[in-house]
Coordinates of C-alpha atoms in Angstrom, one line a residue:
Chain A
M1 CA -5.5 -3.4 -36.2
N2 CA -3.6 -2.4 -39.4
N3 CA -4.3 -5.9 -40.5
T4 CA -7.9 -5.0 -40.5
I5 CA -7.3 -2.1 -42.8
S6 CA -5.3 -4.1 -45.3
R7 CA -7.7 -6.9 -45.0
N8 CA -10.5 -4.6 -46.0
N9 CA -8.4 -3.4 -48.9
E10 CA -7.7 -7.0 -49.8
Q11 CA -11.3 -7.7 -50.2
V12 CA -12.0 -4.8 -52.4
K13 CA -8.9 -4.8 -54.6
I14 CA -8.3 -8.4 -55.5
P15 CA -5.7 -7.7 -58.3
N16 CA -3.4 -6.1 -55.8
K17 CA -3.6 -8.9 -53.4
H18 CA 0.0 -10.0 -53.7
I19 CA 1.5 -6.5 -53.2
H20 CA -0.8 -5.9 -50.2
K21 CA 0.2 -9.1 -48.6
K22 CA 3.8 -8.1 -48.8
R23 CA 3.2 -4.7 -47.4
R24 CA 1.0 -6.0 -44.6
F25 CA 3.7 -8.3 -43.6
F26 CA 6.2 -5.6 -43.4
K27 CA 3.9 -3.1 -41.7
G28 CA 2.8 -5.6 -39.2
K29 CA 6.3 -6.5 -38.3
R30 CA 7.6 -3.0 -38.0
G31 CA 4.6 -2.1 -35.8
N32 CA 5.4 -5.0 -33.6
I33 CA 9.0 -4.0 -33.2
E34 CA 8.1 -0.4 -32.5
L35 CA 5.7 -1.6 -29.8
F36 CA 8.2 -4.0 -28.5
I37 CA 10.7 -1.2 -28.0
L38 CA 8.2 0.6 -25.9
T39 CA 7.9 -2.3 -23.5
L40 CA 11.7 -2.7 -23.3
P41 CA 12.4 -0.5 -20.2
C42 CA 9.7 -2.4 -18.3
L43 CA 10.9 -5.8 -19.5
I44 CA 14.5 -5.0 -18.4
Y45 CA 13.2 -3.7 -15.0
F46 CA 11.2 -6.8 -14.3
F47 CA 14.1 -9.0 -15.4
I48 CA 16.6 -7.4 -13.0
W49 CA 14.5 -6.7 -10.0
H50 CA 11.9 -9.5 -10.1
Y51 CA 13.3 -12.4 -12.1
L52 CA 16.9 -12.3 -10.9
P53 CA 15.9 -12.5 -7.2
M54 CA 13.9 -15.6 -8.1
G55 CA 17.2 -17.1 -9.1
G56 CA 18.5 -16.1 -5.7
L57 CA 16.1 -18.6 -4.1
L58 CA 19.0 -21.1 -4.7
L59 CA 20.2 -19.6 -1.5
A60 CA 17.6 -21.5 0.5
F61 CA 19.5 -24.7 -0.5
K62 CA 22.9 -23.4 0.4
D63 CA 24.9 -22.5 3.5
Y64 CA 25.5 -18.8 2.6
K65 CA 28.8 -17.4 3.5
Y66 CA 29.3 -13.7 2.9
N67 CA 32.9 -14.0 1.5
K68 CA 32.0 -16.8 -0.9
G69 CA 28.9 -15.2 -2.4
I70 CA 25.8 -16.9 -3.7
F71 CA 27.5 -19.2 -6.2
G72 CA 30.5 -20.1 -4.1
S73 CA 28.7 -21.2 -1.0
A74 CA 28.2 -24.9 -0.3
W75 CA 25.1 -26.8 -1.1
V76 CA 23.2 -28.2 1.9
G77 CA 20.1 -29.6 0.2
F78 CA 16.9 -29.3 2.3
K79 CA 18.7 -28.8 5.6
N80 CA 17.5 -25.2 5.9
F81 CA 13.9 -26.4 5.4
E82 CA 14.3 -29.3 7.8
F83 CA 15.6 -26.9 10.5
L84 CA 12.7 -24.5 9.8
F85 CA 10.0 -27.1 10.0
T86 CA 11.3 -28.6 13.2
S87 CA 11.6 -25.2 14.9
Q88 CA 8.8 -23.4 16.8
D89 CA 9.3 -20.2 14.8
L90 CA 7.6 -21.3 11.6
F91 CA 4.4 -22.4 13.4
R92 CA 4.3 -19.1 15.3
I93 CA 4.8 -16.8 12.4
M94 CA 2.5 -18.7 10.1
R95 CA -0.2 -18.8 12.7
N96 CA 0.1 -15.1 13.2
T97 CA 0.3 -14.2 9.5
V98 CA -2.6 -16.2 8.5
S99 CA -4.9 -15.5 11.4
Y100 CA -4.4 -11.7 11.2
A101 CA -5.0 -11.9 7.4
V102 CA -8.3 -13.7 8.1
A103 CA -9.3 -11.3 10.8
F104 CA -8.6 -8.4 8.5
I105 CA -10.8 -9.9 5.8
I106 CA -13.7 -10.6 8.1
I107 CA -13.7 -7.6 10.5
G108 CA -12.5 -5.2 7.9
N109 CA -15.2 -6.1 5.4
I110 CA -17.9 -6.1 8.0
C111 CA -16.9 -2.6 9.2
A112 CA -16.6 -1.2 5.7
I113 CA -19.9 -2.6 4.6
A114 CA -21.7 -1.3 7.7
I115 CA -20.3 2.2 7.2
A116 CA -21.1 2.1 3.5
L117 CA -24.7 1.1 4.3
M118 CA -25.1 3.9 6.8
L119 CA -23.5 6.5 4.5
F120 CA -26.0 5.3 1.8
E121 CA -28.9 6.3 4.1
I122 CA -27.7 9.9 4.3
K123 CA -29.1 11.7 1.4
K124 CA -27.1 14.9 1.8
R125 CA -24.1 14.4 -0.5
S126 CA -22.1 17.1 1.1
R127 CA -22.3 15.4 4.5
V128 CA -21.3 12.0 3.0
K129 CA -18.3 13.7 1.4
I130 CA -17.2 15.2 4.7
Y131 CA -17.4 11.8 6.5
Q132 CA -15.7 10.1 3.7
T133 CA -12.9 12.6 3.6
T134 CA -12.3 12.2 7.4
M135 CA -12.3 8.5 7.2
I136 CA -9.9 8.3 4.3
L137 CA -7.3 10.5 6.0
P138 CA -5.3 7.7 7.5
R139 CA -4.7 6.2 4.1
F140 CA -2.5 9.2 3.4
L141 CA -0.3 8.8 6.4
S142 CA 2.7 6.5 6.6
W143 CA 2.9 3.7 9.2
V144 CA 5.6 5.8 10.9
V145 CA 3.1 8.6 11.5
V146 CA 0.5 6.1 12.7
G147 CA 3.2 4.8 15.0
Y148 CA 3.5 8.2 16.5
I149 CA -0.3 8.4 17.0
S150 CA -0.4 4.9 18.6
Y151 CA 2.5 5.8 20.8
A152 CA 0.8 8.9 22.0
I153 CA -2.1 6.7 23.0
L154 CA -0.3 3.6 24.3
S155 CA 2.9 5.0 25.9
P156 CA 3.0 3.4 29.4
T157 CA 3.9 6.6 31.3
Q158 CA 2.3 9.4 29.3
G159 CA -0.2 7.6 27.0
V160 CA -3.8 8.6 26.8
A161 CA -5.0 5.0 27.2
N162 CA -3.5 4.7 30.7
Q163 CA -4.7 8.1 31.7
L164 CA -8.2 7.0 30.8
L165 CA -7.8 3.7 32.8
S166 CA -6.6 5.6 35.9
F167 CA -9.5 8.0 35.5
F168 CA -11.8 5.1 35.9
G169 CA -9.8 3.9 38.8
L170 CA -8.2 1.0 36.9
E171 CA -4.6 -0.1 36.9
G172 CA -2.4 1.1 34.0
V173 CA -1.1 -1.4 31.5
S174 CA 2.5 -1.5 30.1
W175 CA 1.2 -2.0 26.6
F176 CA 4.6 -2.7 25.0
S177 CA 5.4 -5.7 27.0
E178 CA 2.1 -7.5 27.3
P179 CA 1.4 -9.6 24.2
Q180 CA -2.2 -10.5 25.0
Y181 CA -3.5 -7.1 24.1
W182 CA -1.9 -6.9 20.7
P183 CA -4.2 -8.9 18.5
G184 CA -6.8 -6.3 19.3
I185 CA -4.5 -3.3 18.8
I186 CA -3.1 -4.7 15.5
I187 CA -6.6 -5.4 14.1
F188 CA -7.9 -2.0 15.2
S189 CA -4.9 -0.2 13.6
E190 CA -5.4 -2.0 10.3
V191 CA -9.1 -1.5 10.2
W192 CA -8.7 2.2 11.1
K193 CA -6.3 2.7 8.3
T194 CA -8.2 1.0 5.6
V195 CA -11.9 1.3 6.5
G196 CA -12.3 4.6 4.8
I197 CA -11.2 3.5 1.4
N198 CA -13.0 0.2 1.5
S199 CA -16.2 1.8 2.5
I200 CA -15.9 4.2 -0.4
M201 CA -15.6 1.2 -2.7
Y202 CA -18.8 -0.4 -1.2
Y203 CA -20.6 3.0 -1.2
A204 CA -19.9 3.3 -5.0
A205 CA -21.3 -0.2 -5.5
L206 CA -24.4 0.8 -3.6
M207 CA -24.8 3.9 -5.7
A208 CA -24.7 1.7 -8.8
I209 CA -27.8 -0.2 -7.7
D210 CA -30.9 0.6 -9.8
P211 CA -33.0 3.0 -7.7
Q212 CA -36.1 1.4 -9.2
L213 CA -35.5 -1.6 -7.0
F214 CA -35.8 0.5 -3.9
E215 CA -38.8 2.3 -5.2
A216 CA -40.6 -1.0 -5.9
A217 CA -39.7 -2.3 -2.5
K218 CA -41.0 0.9 -0.9
I219 CA -44.3 0.6 -2.7
D220 CA -44.6 -3.0 -1.5
G221 CA -44.2 -1.6 2.0
A222 CA -40.7 -2.8 2.8
T223 CA -39.1 -1.1 5.7
R224 CA -35.6 0.4 5.5
W225 CA -34.1 -2.6 7.2
Q226 CA -35.9 -5.0 4.8
Q227 CA -34.6 -3.0 1.9
I228 CA -31.1 -3.2 3.2
K229 CA -31.4 -6.9 3.9
N230 CA -32.9 -7.9 0.6
I231 CA -31.5 -5.4 -1.9
S232 CA -28.4 -3.6 -0.7
I233 CA -26.5 -6.5 0.9
P234 CA -27.2 -9.1 -1.8
S235 CA -26.0 -6.6 -4.5
L236 CA -22.8 -6.0 -2.6
M237 CA -22.0 -9.7 -2.4
T238 CA -20.3 -9.9 -5.9
L239 CA -17.9 -7.2 -4.9
V240 CA -17.3 -8.8 -1.5
T241 CA -16.5 -12.2 -3.1
I242 CA -14.0 -10.6 -5.6
L243 CA -12.2 -8.7 -2.9
M244 CA -12.3 -11.7 -0.6
I245 CA -10.7 -14.0 -3.2
L246 CA -8.1 -11.5 -3.9
A247 CA -7.3 -11.2 -0.2
I248 CA -7.1 -15.0 0.1
G249 CA -4.3 -14.8 -2.5
R250 CA -2.4 -12.5 -0.2
I251 CA -3.0 -14.4 3.0
F252 CA 0.6 -15.3 3.5
R253 CA 1.8 -11.8 3.2
G254 CA 1.6 -9.2 6.0
D255 CA 2.1 -5.4 5.9
I256 CA 5.5 -5.0 7.4
G257 CA 4.7 -1.3 8.2
L258 CA 1.9 -2.4 10.5
F259 CA 3.7 -5.2 12.2
Y260 CA 7.0 -3.4 12.6
Q261 CA 6.0 0.2 13.4
I262 CA 3.1 -0.2 15.7
P263 CA 4.6 -2.8 18.1
R264 CA 8.0 -1.1 17.6
D265 CA 9.8 -4.4 17.0
S266 CA 9.5 -5.2 20.7
G267 CA 10.8 -8.7 21.4
L268 CA 8.4 -9.2 24.3
L269 CA 5.5 -9.0 21.8
Y270 CA 6.8 -11.5 19.2
S271 CA 4.4 -14.2 20.3
T272 CA 1.4 -12.2 19.0
T273 CA 3.0 -9.7 16.6
D274 CA 5.7 -11.5 14.7
I275 CA 4.7 -12.4 11.1
I276 CA 6.6 -14.0 8.2
D277 CA 7.7 -10.6 6.8
T278 CA 9.1 -9.2 10.1
Y279 CA 10.8 -12.5 10.8
V280 CA 12.6 -12.5 7.4
Y281 CA 13.6 -8.9 8.0
R282 CA 15.1 -9.8 11.3
G283 CA 16.9 -12.7 9.7
L284 CA 18.4 -10.2 7.2
R285 CA 19.6 -8.0 10.1
Q286 CA 21.2 -10.9 12.0
G287 CA 22.8 -12.3 8.8
H288 CA 20.8 -15.5 8.7
F289 CA 20.6 -15.3 4.9
S290 CA 20.0 -18.9 4.0
M291 CA 17.5 -19.6 6.7
S292 CA 15.5 -16.4 5.9
T293 CA 15.6 -17.2 2.2
A294 CA 14.0 -20.5 3.0
V295 CA 11.3 -18.8 5.0
G296 CA 10.7 -16.3 2.1
M297 CA 10.6 -19.2 -0.4
F298 CA 8.1 -21.0 1.7
Q299 CA 6.0 -17.8 1.8
S300 CA 6.2 -17.3 -1.9
V301 CA 5.3 -20.9 -2.7
M302 CA 2.3 -20.8 -0.3
G303 CA 1.3 -17.5 -1.7
L304 CA 1.4 -18.8 -5.3
T305 CA -0.6 -21.9 -4.2
M306 CA -3.3 -19.6 -2.5
V307 CA -3.6 -17.5 -5.7
L308 CA -4.0 -20.6 -7.8
F309 CA -6.5 -21.9 -5.3
S310 CA -8.6 -18.7 -5.2
N311 CA -8.5 -18.4 -8.9
W312 CA -9.8 -21.9 -9.1
I313 CA -12.7 -21.0 -6.8
V314 CA -13.5 -17.9 -8.9
K315 CA -13.4 -20.0 -12.1
K316 CA -15.9 -22.4 -10.6
R317 CA -18.3 -19.6 -9.5
D318 CA -17.9 -17.3 -12.5
P319 CA -15.4 -18.1 -15.3
D320 CA -15.4 -14.5 -16.6
R321 CA -14.1 -13.1 -13.4
S322 CA -11.1 -15.4 -13.1
L323 CA -7.7 -13.9 -13.3
F324 CA -6.3 -16.4 -15.8
Chain B
M1 CA -47.8 9.7 6.0
S2 CA -46.6 12.6 8.1
V3 CA -45.9 10.2 10.9
R4 CA -43.8 8.0 8.8
R5 CA -41.9 10.9 7.4
A6 CA -41.0 12.2 10.9
K7 CA -39.8 8.7 11.8
R8 CA -37.5 8.6 8.8
V9 CA -36.0 12.0 9.6
N10 CA -35.2 10.8 13.1
Y11 CA -33.5 7.8 12.0
V12 CA -31.2 9.6 9.5
T13 CA -30.5 12.2 12.1
F14 CA -29.4 9.3 14.4
I15 CA -27.0 8.0 11.7
N16 CA -25.6 11.5 11.2
I17 CA -25.0 12.0 14.9
F18 CA -23.3 8.6 14.9
F19 CA -21.0 9.7 12.1
V20 CA -20.1 13.0 13.7
I21 CA -19.1 11.3 16.9
F22 CA -17.4 8.4 15.2
C23 CA -15.3 10.6 12.9
L24 CA -14.4 13.0 15.6
L25 CA -13.4 10.4 18.1
L26 CA -11.5 8.0 15.9
F27 CA -10.2 10.2 13.1
V28 CA -9.9 13.8 14.2
L29 CA -8.9 13.5 17.9
P30 CA -5.8 11.4 17.3
F31 CA -4.4 14.1 15.0
L32 CA -5.3 16.8 17.4
L33 CA -3.6 14.9 20.1
V34 CA -0.3 14.8 18.2
I35 CA -0.6 18.5 17.3
A36 CA -1.4 19.3 20.9
I37 CA 1.6 17.4 22.2
S38 CA 3.9 19.2 19.8
F39 CA 2.8 22.5 21.2
T40 CA 3.0 21.6 24.9
D41 CA 5.7 22.5 27.3
E42 CA 8.1 19.8 28.3
S43 CA 7.3 20.0 32.0
A44 CA 3.6 19.5 31.4
L45 CA 4.2 16.4 29.2
A46 CA 5.9 14.4 31.9
E47 CA 2.6 13.8 33.6
G48 CA 0.9 12.6 30.4
Y49 CA -0.1 13.7 27.0
K50 CA -3.1 15.9 27.0
L51 CA -5.5 17.0 24.2
I52 CA -5.4 20.6 25.4
P53 CA -2.0 21.9 26.2
E54 CA -1.7 22.8 29.8
K55 CA 1.3 25.0 29.1
F56 CA 1.6 26.2 25.6
S57 CA 5.2 26.2 24.2
L58 CA 7.0 26.5 20.8
E59 CA 10.1 25.0 22.3
G60 CA 9.8 21.7 20.4
Y61 CA 9.7 23.5 17.0
K62 CA 12.6 25.7 18.0
V63 CA 14.7 22.7 18.7
I64 CA 13.9 21.2 15.4
F65 CA 14.6 24.4 13.4
R66 CA 17.7 25.3 15.4
N67 CA 19.8 22.9 13.4
P68 CA 17.6 21.8 10.4
T69 CA 20.3 20.3 8.2
R70 CA 19.2 16.7 8.8
L71 CA 15.6 17.6 8.3
F72 CA 16.4 19.6 5.2
N73 CA 18.4 16.7 3.8
A74 CA 15.6 14.3 4.5
Y75 CA 13.0 16.5 2.9
T76 CA 15.2 16.8 -0.2
V77 CA 15.7 13.1 -0.5
T78 CA 12.0 12.3 0.0
T79 CA 10.8 15.0 -2.4
L80 CA 13.2 13.9 -5.1
Q81 CA 12.5 10.3 -4.5
S82 CA 8.8 10.7 -4.6
F83 CA 8.5 13.0 -7.6
L84 CA 11.3 11.6 -9.8
G85 CA 10.2 8.0 -8.8
T86 CA 6.6 8.7 -9.7
F87 CA 7.5 10.3 -13.0
V88 CA 9.9 7.5 -14.1
G89 CA 7.6 4.8 -12.8
V90 CA 4.4 6.0 -14.4
L91 CA 6.3 6.7 -17.7
V92 CA 7.8 3.2 -17.8
M93 CA 4.5 1.5 -16.9
A94 CA 2.5 3.5 -19.4
L95 CA 5.0 2.8 -22.2
C96 CA 4.6 -0.9 -21.5
A97 CA 0.9 -0.9 -20.8
Y98 CA 0.1 0.7 -24.2
P99 CA 1.5 -2.1 -26.4
L100 CA -0.1 -4.6 -24.1
S101 CA -3.5 -2.9 -24.7
R102 CA -3.1 -3.4 -28.4
K103 CA -4.8 -6.6 -29.7
S104 CA -2.6 -6.6 -32.8
F105 CA 0.7 -6.7 -30.8
K106 CA 2.2 -10.0 -31.5
W107 CA 4.0 -10.6 -28.2
R108 CA 1.1 -9.3 -26.1
K109 CA 0.3 -12.5 -24.4
P110 CA 3.8 -13.7 -23.4
I111 CA 4.7 -10.2 -22.2
T112 CA 1.5 -9.8 -20.2
F113 CA 2.3 -13.1 -18.5
Y114 CA 5.9 -12.1 -17.9
V115 CA 4.7 -9.0 -16.1
F116 CA 1.8 -10.6 -14.3
F117 CA 3.8 -13.5 -13.0
T118 CA 5.8 -11.2 -10.8
M119 CA 2.6 -10.6 -8.9
L120 CA 2.3 -14.3 -8.1
F121 CA 5.8 -15.2 -7.2
G122 CA 9.0 -13.5 -6.1
G123 CA 12.4 -14.1 -4.7
G124 CA 11.6 -12.2 -1.5
L125 CA 13.6 -9.8 0.6
I126 CA 16.9 -11.6 1.0
P127 CA 17.7 -12.3 -2.6
S128 CA 16.7 -8.8 -3.6
Y129 CA 18.9 -7.4 -0.8
L130 CA 21.9 -9.4 -2.0
L131 CA 21.3 -8.3 -5.6
N132 CA 21.0 -4.6 -4.7
T133 CA 24.0 -4.6 -2.3
Q134 CA 26.5 -7.2 -3.7
Y135 CA 25.9 -6.9 -7.4
L136 CA 24.3 -3.5 -8.1
N137 CA 26.1 -1.6 -5.5
L138 CA 23.0 0.4 -4.4
R139 CA 23.6 0.5 -0.7
N140 CA 23.9 4.1 0.5
N141 CA 23.1 5.2 -3.1
F142 CA 20.3 7.5 -4.0
W143 CA 19.2 5.3 -6.9
I144 CA 18.0 2.6 -4.5
Y145 CA 15.0 4.8 -4.0
I146 CA 14.2 4.9 -7.8
L147 CA 15.5 1.8 -9.6
P148 CA 13.8 -1.1 -7.7
F149 CA 10.4 0.8 -7.9
M150 CA 10.2 1.6 -11.6
A151 CA 7.1 -0.5 -12.2
N152 CA 4.4 -2.4 -10.4
A153 CA 2.5 -5.2 -12.1
F154 CA -0.8 -4.3 -10.5
Y155 CA -0.8 -0.6 -11.6
L156 CA 0.5 -1.6 -15.0
I157 CA -2.6 -3.8 -15.4
I158 CA -4.9 -1.0 -14.4
L159 CA -3.3 1.2 -17.0
R160 CA -3.5 -1.4 -19.7
T161 CA -7.2 -2.0 -18.9
F162 CA -7.8 1.8 -19.3
F163 CA -5.9 2.0 -22.6
Q164 CA -8.0 -0.9 -23.9
G165 CA -11.1 1.2 -23.4
I166 CA -9.8 3.9 -25.8
S167 CA -11.3 3.4 -29.2
I168 CA -8.9 1.7 -31.6
S169 CA -10.1 3.7 -34.5
L170 CA -8.2 6.7 -33.0
V171 CA -5.0 4.8 -33.3
E172 CA -5.9 3.7 -36.8
A173 CA -6.5 7.2 -37.8
A174 CA -3.2 8.3 -36.5
K175 CA -1.5 5.5 -38.3
I176 CA -3.1 6.5 -41.6
D177 CA -1.8 10.0 -41.1
G178 CA 1.6 8.5 -40.8
A179 CA 2.2 8.8 -37.0
S180 CA 4.7 6.4 -35.4
E181 CA 3.7 4.3 -32.5
L182 CA 5.6 6.5 -30.1
R183 CA 3.9 9.6 -31.4
T184 CA 0.5 8.0 -31.3
F185 CA 1.2 7.1 -27.7
F186 CA 2.3 10.5 -26.6
Q187 CA -0.1 12.6 -28.7
I188 CA -3.3 10.5 -28.8
I189 CA -3.3 8.0 -26.0
L190 CA -1.7 9.9 -23.1
P191 CA -3.9 13.1 -23.4
L192 CA -7.0 10.9 -23.3
S193 CA -5.8 9.0 -20.2
K194 CA -5.6 11.8 -17.7
P195 CA -8.0 10.3 -15.1
V196 CA -6.1 7.0 -14.9
L197 CA -2.7 8.7 -15.0
A198 CA -3.7 11.0 -12.2
T199 CA -5.0 8.2 -10.0
I200 CA -2.0 6.0 -10.6
S201 CA 0.4 8.9 -10.1
L202 CA -1.2 9.8 -6.8
L203 CA -1.1 6.2 -5.5
Y204 CA 2.5 5.9 -6.6
L205 CA 3.4 9.3 -5.1
L206 CA 1.8 8.3 -1.8
D207 CA 3.6 4.9 -1.8
R208 CA 7.0 6.6 -2.4
W209 CA 6.5 9.5 0.0
N210 CA 5.5 7.2 2.8
D211 CA 8.2 4.6 2.1
W212 CA 10.4 4.0 5.2
F213 CA 11.5 0.4 4.6
T214 CA 14.0 1.2 1.8
S215 CA 16.0 3.5 4.1
L216 CA 15.8 1.0 6.9
V217 CA 17.3 -1.7 4.9
Y218 CA 19.7 0.0 2.6
I219 CA 20.8 3.4 4.0
T220 CA 23.2 4.0 6.8
D221 CA 24.5 7.4 5.5
D222 CA 22.5 10.0 7.4
R223 CA 22.6 12.4 4.4
L224 CA 20.5 9.9 2.5
F225 CA 17.8 9.2 5.1
S226 CA 14.3 9.6 3.9
L227 CA 11.9 11.7 5.9
Q228 CA 9.9 8.7 7.2
Y229 CA 13.0 7.0 8.3
L230 CA 14.3 10.0 10.1
M231 CA 11.0 10.3 11.9
Q232 CA 11.2 6.7 12.9
K233 CA 14.7 7.2 14.3
V234 CA 13.6 10.3 16.2
L235 CA 10.7 8.4 17.8
R236 CA 12.6 5.3 18.6
E237 CA 16.0 6.5 19.7
L238 CA 14.9 9.1 22.1
E239 CA 12.9 6.4 23.7
F240 CA 16.0 4.4 23.9
I241 CA 17.8 7.2 25.8
K242 CA 14.8 7.4 28.1
Q243 CA 14.8 3.7 28.8
V244 CA 18.5 3.9 29.8
A245 CA 17.6 6.8 32.1
S246 CA 14.7 5.0 33.8
E247 CA 16.9 2.0 34.4
G248 CA 18.5 3.9 37.2
Y249 CA 22.1 4.5 36.6
N250 CA 23.7 7.7 35.3
V251 CA 20.6 9.7 36.3
V252 CA 22.7 12.6 37.4
E253 CA 24.7 12.6 34.2
L254 CA 21.5 12.4 32.2
D255 CA 20.4 15.7 33.8
N256 CA 23.3 17.4 32.2
F257 CA 22.8 15.6 28.9
K258 CA 19.3 16.9 28.4
P259 CA 17.8 14.7 25.7
P260 CA 15.8 16.6 23.0
S261 CA 12.3 17.1 24.3
E262 CA 9.1 15.1 23.8
S263 CA 7.4 18.0 22.1
M264 CA 10.2 18.1 19.6
R265 CA 9.5 14.5 18.7
F266 CA 5.9 15.2 18.0
G267 CA 6.7 18.5 16.3
M268 CA 8.9 16.4 13.9
C269 CA 5.8 14.3 13.1
I270 CA 3.8 17.4 12.2
V271 CA 6.6 18.9 10.1
A272 CA 7.1 15.6 8.2
A273 CA 3.5 14.6 7.8
G274 CA 2.4 18.2 7.0
P275 CA 2.9 18.3 3.2
M276 CA 0.9 15.2 2.7
L277 CA -2.0 16.5 4.8
L278 CA -1.8 19.8 3.0
I279 CA -2.1 18.4 -0.5
F280 CA -4.6 15.8 0.7
P281 CA -7.7 17.9 0.2
F282 CA -6.7 18.7 -3.4
F283 CA -6.0 15.1 -4.3
Q284 CA -8.8 13.6 -2.3
K285 CA -11.4 14.7 -4.9
Y286 CA -9.6 12.7 -7.7
F287 CA -8.9 9.9 -5.4
V288 CA -12.5 9.3 -4.4
K289 CA -13.6 9.8 -8.0
G290 CA -10.9 7.4 -9.4
L291 CA -11.8 4.8 -6.9
T292 CA -15.5 5.1 -7.5
V293 CA -15.1 4.8 -11.3
G294 CA -12.8 1.9 -10.9
S295 CA -15.0 -0.1 -8.6
I296 CA -18.1 0.5 -10.7
K297 CA -16.3 -0.7 -13.8
G298 CA -14.8 -3.7 -12.0

């Protein structure tokens, strides 16, 4: 930027070219150093808390002993991975992590889009605001608070769900020991917490559509439904694709708050609620450091692969939108 | 024409009714339920949680505030952690985002990649845990709530994108007047960036306030528990006591032991979640606006 200034000067005052070149060199350099100093705290932070742990991945190839430390522990090559790939655990936690992520993408998006489309039909802005405010509320609560709410509903003895069941003459369910109900509960909790904010995003995209399109459609005699089908939904598709691709990059990561707080870490439910992140946390608790590092490394490598893959898809569709 | 108009009104009314029921049922009732439980007498709760207290009682809150030291500690930790953490975090990120927004900055590309790469790949929980506990000595240390959360690549990139939108001629003008980069940043760039700073600060504050995992992993000293973790312990450990009771033995002894009541548990939830719900309406405006602007731009 200061180059531009001096470059302009350069063009005007040719005799001073030499002096200006010198000054530009100095100015540019000093500016760079000043700016670099501003980034320093951040660079140091990322080095310590993000790059050093990457080095810690060595642990996946070692047999970690607490008293020997990371560097003192013995190398075991790929043994941790071998063990992991032959155990049932990896298959279970991977299946859970990925299928929940996919379910969240599909069901979450459908719900958010449906709500946004309905909100868009309401012309009274004040009402839209009230509904949006109500639906965004869970975003402000921690998973612990959501855990309280879900417990008030699902508690086997006092919970509202079982009271309702018995009201209709049905048998109560001991929710915290029967894994088959949990895919539904988990997906519901996640959608409940995020649908408000996602629908606001889609609503904003709908607001950005040129109103003339709707006017023209109306004149041509299109019904509301036809307008939604042919104008609203197609114009949301760009946003849907972007969000979907970003979500694909995170497909091997799960929100530990959701999977730890709602099922309350109940061992009976692991078959349907255990994901990579909760598994690694348990490994930490039980002192299985090397094994859990191997799982974490697998997750990170798969995550990186998915990001590169989704970026590749974006690049094919629309090069300007790709991340890198 | 009039027929069509009437039809349209009906259909919007239908959607409105849907939303009123939908919001009440799914979003308002759960909160009312928790509030109701916290105000219900213990004896009535044994039969089940009810939306309308059968026997109103403040006993739960009395138990909480009889000995509030733990709660007070947790509040202090969480408040300090959230506000200090947000301040430090946003400052560090903004300081870094500004140079990255400047096209003339020589190391812009490598540093951007250095930051961005942390979004793609990481060491994971175990290596971070060993780093923090074995080498940095942060276990049971207040700084564990601040130091590992000083920056976030995603927020940093949002900040950078916003700064890029500020006209470069402002920076040039400041330069000509002899301002240093630091001065330009604080006196020109930051005042112009209020919307994005507000949005990022709110998101960060929310993340920090609601964090429970850090305490779970790194804290065993009960003076350093965060509010969320204390809440989790209250919810879980009373249940543990109850499980033991229901397993049959020592029932008689348990009568004497008198575990703190159910209503206290849920009272705790209200006390802890309260501040966020109170400031929510004030922030909500910026939140929705920030999101709307963000998504239209993106």
